[in-house]
Amino acid sequence: MSDISEDFICVGAITGARGLKGEVRIKSFTNVPTEISSYGDVFEENGRTKYQLRITGQVKGQLLARLNGVENRDAAESLKGTRLYIPKSALPETDEDEFYFADLVGLRADLVDGGYLGKIRGVHDFGAGAILEIIDQESGTVMVPFTRAAVPKVDKIGGKIIVDPPIGLIDPIDKDIEDSVKR
């Protein structure tokens, strides 16, 4: 279980070791991968262990880096799977129509017709674009593509988003519509 507070944001994860002298491979979650080192110290999920991170190179979509105190391969290997966090305060302010994915988690999700869909549990990106994981105790979990068409409004101040789900995402597709799409 995470000890890190909502005042922190995950910016990457250690995927393994490289070499014998403690270098690690990191998958960066920042928009520009190498910027992971520009926000200051990174913290482990416990919120107490922190590292100075120095990028040493890139390989196959990952960064190579040195972390202070990690001096050999065994120490680097022991960190595999460790998520790296920074204080949200280290990030630049967003414009009015911009936000960090972490800001979406916990927001209420309402439908365009005014109905309640659930709360955002997570934002995932498996390579084909961001997806919102929305959960409700009655209807379960629904995955909504995070596009302007499916999510026309994000109201951070009001604590909600408006969802216009694609046909068939929530309700079964009407048989007449399904037949016309097949033609």
CSV table of C-alpha atoms in Angstrom, one decimal:
chain,number,residue,atom,x,y,z
A,1,MET,CA,0.0,0.0,0.0
A,2,SER,CA,1.3,3.4,-0.9
A,3,ASP,CA,2.4,5.9,1.7
A,4,ILE,CA,2.8,8.7,-0.8
A,5,SER,CA,0.2,11.5,-0.6
A,6,GLU,CA,-1.9,13.0,-3.4
A,7,ASP,CA,0.6,15.9,-3.3
A,8,PHE,CA,3.0,13.7,-5.3
A,9,ILE,CA,2.8,12.5,-8.9
A,10,CYS,CA,4.3,9.4,-10.5
A,11,VAL,CA,6.8,10.4,-13.2
A,12,GLY,CA,8.4,7.0,-13.9
A,13,ALA,CA,9.3,3.5,-12.9
A,14,ILE,CA,12.6,1.6,-12.7
A,15,THR,CA,12.5,-1.3,-15.1
A,16,GLY,CA,15.8,-3.0,-14.3
A,17,ALA,CA,19.5,-2.7,-13.9
A,18,ARG,CA,22.2,-2.0,-16.5
A,19,GLY,CA,25.8,-2.9,-16.1
A,20,LEU,CA,27.7,-3.7,-12.9
A,21,LYS,CA,28.0,-0.2,-11.3
A,22,GLY,CA,24.4,0.5,-10.3
A,23,GLU,CA,23.0,2.1,-13.4
A,24,VAL,CA,19.2,1.7,-13.7
A,25,ARG,CA,16.7,1.6,-16.7
A,26,ILE,CA,13.7,3.9,-16.2
A,27,LYS,CA,10.5,4.2,-18.1
A,28,SER,CA,9.6,7.9,-17.9
A,29,PHE,CA,6.0,9.0,-17.8
A,30,THR,CA,6.8,12.7,-18.5
A,31,ASN,CA,5.9,14.3,-21.8
A,32,VAL,CA,9.6,14.7,-22.7
A,33,PRO,CA,11.2,11.6,-21.1
A,34,THR,CA,14.5,13.2,-20.2
A,35,GLU,CA,12.6,15.9,-18.2
A,36,ILE,CA,12.1,13.4,-15.4
A,37,SER,CA,15.4,14.6,-14.0
A,38,SER,CA,14.6,18.3,-14.2
A,39,TYR,CA,12.1,18.4,-11.3
A,40,GLY,CA,14.6,17.7,-8.5
A,41,ASP,CA,14.8,14.6,-6.3
A,42,VAL,CA,12.6,11.6,-7.0
A,43,PHE,CA,10.9,9.7,-4.2
A,44,GLU,CA,9.9,6.1,-3.7
A,45,GLU,CA,6.3,5.2,-3.0
A,46,ASN,CA,7.0,5.2,0.7
A,47,GLY,CA,7.4,9.0,0.5
A,48,ARG,CA,10.6,8.9,2.5
A,49,THR,CA,13.3,7.4,0.4
A,50,LYS,CA,14.6,9.9,-2.2
A,51,TYR,CA,17.2,9.9,-4.9
A,52,GLN,CA,19.1,12.4,-7.0
A,53,LEU,CA,18.6,11.2,-10.5
A,54,ARG,CA,21.2,11.8,-13.3
A,55,ILE,CA,20.4,10.7,-16.8
A,56,THR,CA,23.3,8.9,-18.5
A,57,GLY,CA,21.7,7.8,-21.7
A,58,GLN,CA,18.8,6.2,-23.6
A,59,VAL,CA,18.1,2.8,-24.9
A,60,LYS,CA,15.0,1.2,-26.5
A,61,GLY,CA,12.5,3.8,-25.3
A,62,GLN,CA,13.9,3.9,-21.8
A,63,LEU,CA,16.3,6.1,-19.9
A,64,LEU,CA,19.6,5.0,-18.3
A,65,ALA,CA,20.3,6.8,-15.1
A,66,ARG,CA,22.3,6.9,-11.9
A,67,LEU,CA,20.7,7.2,-8.5
A,68,ASN,CA,22.7,8.4,-5.6
A,69,GLY,CA,23.4,5.6,-3.1
A,70,VAL,CA,22.9,2.9,-5.8
A,71,GLU,CA,26.5,1.7,-6.4
A,72,ASN,CA,26.2,-1.9,-7.8
A,73,ARG,CA,24.0,-4.2,-9.9
A,74,ASP,CA,22.4,-5.9,-6.9
A,75,ALA,CA,21.3,-2.6,-5.5
A,76,ALA,CA,19.9,-1.5,-8.9
A,77,GLU,CA,18.2,-4.9,-9.4
A,78,SER,CA,16.5,-4.6,-6.0
A,79,LEU,CA,14.8,-1.4,-7.3
A,80,LYS,CA,13.1,-3.0,-10.3
A,81,GLY,CA,9.4,-2.1,-10.3
A,82,THR,CA,9.9,0.9,-8.0
A,83,ARG,CA,7.7,3.8,-9.1
A,84,LEU,CA,9.3,7.3,-8.9
A,85,TYR,CA,7.4,10.3,-7.6
A,86,ILE,CA,8.0,14.1,-7.4
A,87,PRO,CA,6.0,16.7,-5.5
A,88,LYS,CA,3.2,18.1,-7.6
A,89,SER,CA,4.5,21.6,-6.6
A,90,ALA,CA,7.6,20.9,-8.7
A,91,LEU,CA,5.5,20.8,-11.9
A,92,PRO,CA,4.7,23.9,-13.9
A,93,GLU,CA,1.2,25.3,-13.5
A,94,THR,CA,-1.3,24.2,-16.2
A,95,ASP,CA,-3.3,26.5,-18.4
A,96,GLU,CA,-7.0,26.8,-18.0
A,97,ASP,CA,-7.8,24.0,-20.4
A,98,GLU,CA,-4.8,21.8,-19.4
A,99,PHE,CA,-4.4,19.3,-16.6
A,100,TYR,CA,-2.3,16.5,-15.4
A,101,PHE,CA,-3.8,13.0,-15.5
A,102,ALA,CA,-3.4,12.7,-11.8
A,103,ASP,CA,-5.8,15.7,-11.4
A,104,LEU,CA,-8.5,13.6,-13.0
A,105,VAL,CA,-8.5,10.7,-10.5
A,106,GLY,CA,-11.3,11.0,-8.1
A,107,LEU,CA,-13.4,13.4,-10.3
A,108,ARG,CA,-17.1,12.7,-10.7
A,109,ALA,CA,-18.1,11.5,-14.2
A,110,ASP,CA,-21.5,12.7,-15.4
A,111,LEU,CA,-23.2,11.8,-18.7
A,112,VAL,CA,-24.2,14.6,-21.2
A,113,ASP,CA,-27.8,14.0,-20.4
A,114,GLY,CA,-27.2,14.7,-16.7
A,115,GLY,CA,-27.0,11.2,-15.5
A,116,TYR,CA,-24.3,9.9,-13.1
A,117,LEU,CA,-21.7,7.5,-14.5
A,118,GLY,CA,-19.3,7.1,-11.6
A,119,LYS,CA,-15.9,8.4,-10.4
A,120,ILE,CA,-12.6,8.3,-12.2
A,121,ARG,CA,-10.5,5.6,-10.7
A,122,GLY,CA,-7.5,5.9,-13.0
A,123,VAL,CA,-6.1,7.1,-16.3
A,124,HIS,CA,-4.3,4.5,-18.4
A,125,ASP,CA,-2.3,4.8,-21.6
A,126,PHE,CA,-1.4,1.5,-23.2
A,127,GLY,CA,0.0,3.1,-26.4
A,128,ALA,CA,-3.2,3.9,-28.3
A,129,GLY,CA,-4.3,7.0,-26.3
A,130,ALA,CA,-5.5,7.7,-22.8
A,131,ILE,CA,-8.4,5.8,-21.3
A,132,LEU,CA,-10.4,6.8,-18.3
A,133,GLU,CA,-11.3,4.0,-15.9
A,134,ILE,CA,-14.6,5.0,-14.3
A,135,ILE,CA,-16.2,3.0,-11.6
A,136,ASP,CA,-19.6,2.9,-9.9
A,137,GLN,CA,-20.8,0.4,-7.3
A,138,GLU,CA,-24.0,-0.3,-9.2
A,139,SER,CA,-22.8,-0.5,-12.8
A,140,GLY,CA,-19.2,-1.6,-12.3
A,141,THR,CA,-16.3,-0.4,-14.3
A,142,VAL,CA,-16.3,1.3,-17.7
A,143,MET,CA,-13.3,2.3,-19.8
A,144,VAL,CA,-13.9,5.5,-21.7
A,145,PRO,CA,-11.6,6.8,-24.4
A,146,PHE,CA,-10.1,10.2,-23.3
A,147,THR,CA,-10.9,12.1,-26.4
A,148,ARG,CA,-12.6,15.4,-26.9
A,149,ALA,CA,-15.6,13.6,-28.5
A,150,ALA,CA,-16.1,11.2,-25.6
A,151,VAL,CA,-15.1,13.7,-22.9
A,152,PRO,CA,-16.2,17.1,-24.1
A,153,LYS,CA,-15.8,18.9,-20.8
A,154,VAL,CA,-13.3,18.7,-17.9
A,155,ASP,CA,-14.3,20.9,-15.0
A,156,LYS,CA,-11.4,20.7,-12.5
A,157,ILE,CA,-12.9,23.4,-10.3
A,158,GLY,CA,-16.3,21.8,-10.2
A,159,GLY,CA,-14.7,18.4,-9.6
A,160,LYS,CA,-16.3,16.6,-12.6
A,161,ILE,CA,-16.1,15.6,-16.2
A,162,ILE,CA,-18.9,15.3,-18.8
A,163,VAL,CA,-18.9,12.0,-20.8
A,164,ASP,CA,-20.6,11.5,-24.2
A,165,PRO,CA,-20.0,7.8,-24.5
A,166,PRO,CA,-19.6,6.3,-28.0
A,167,ILE,CA,-22.6,4.2,-29.1
A,168,GLY,CA,-22.6,0.8,-27.4
A,169,LEU,CA,-20.0,1.7,-24.7
A,170,ILE,CA,-22.6,1.8,-21.9
A,171,ASP,CA,-25.9,0.6,-23.3
A,172,PRO,CA,-26.3,-2.3,-25.7
A,173,ILE,CA,-26.4,-1.1,-29.3
A,174,ASP,CA,-29.9,-0.8,-30.7
A,175,LYS,CA,-30.5,-3.6,-33.3
A,176,ASP,CA,-31.6,-1.1,-36.0
A,177,ILE,CA,-28.4,1.0,-35.5
A,178,GLU,CA,-26.2,-2.2,-35.5
A,179,ASP,CA,-27.8,-3.3,-38.8
A,180,SER,CA,-27.3,0.1,-40.5
A,181,VAL,CA,-23.6,0.2,-39.4
A,182,LYS,CA,-23.0,-3.3,-40.9
A,183,ARG,CA,-24.2,-2.1,-44.3
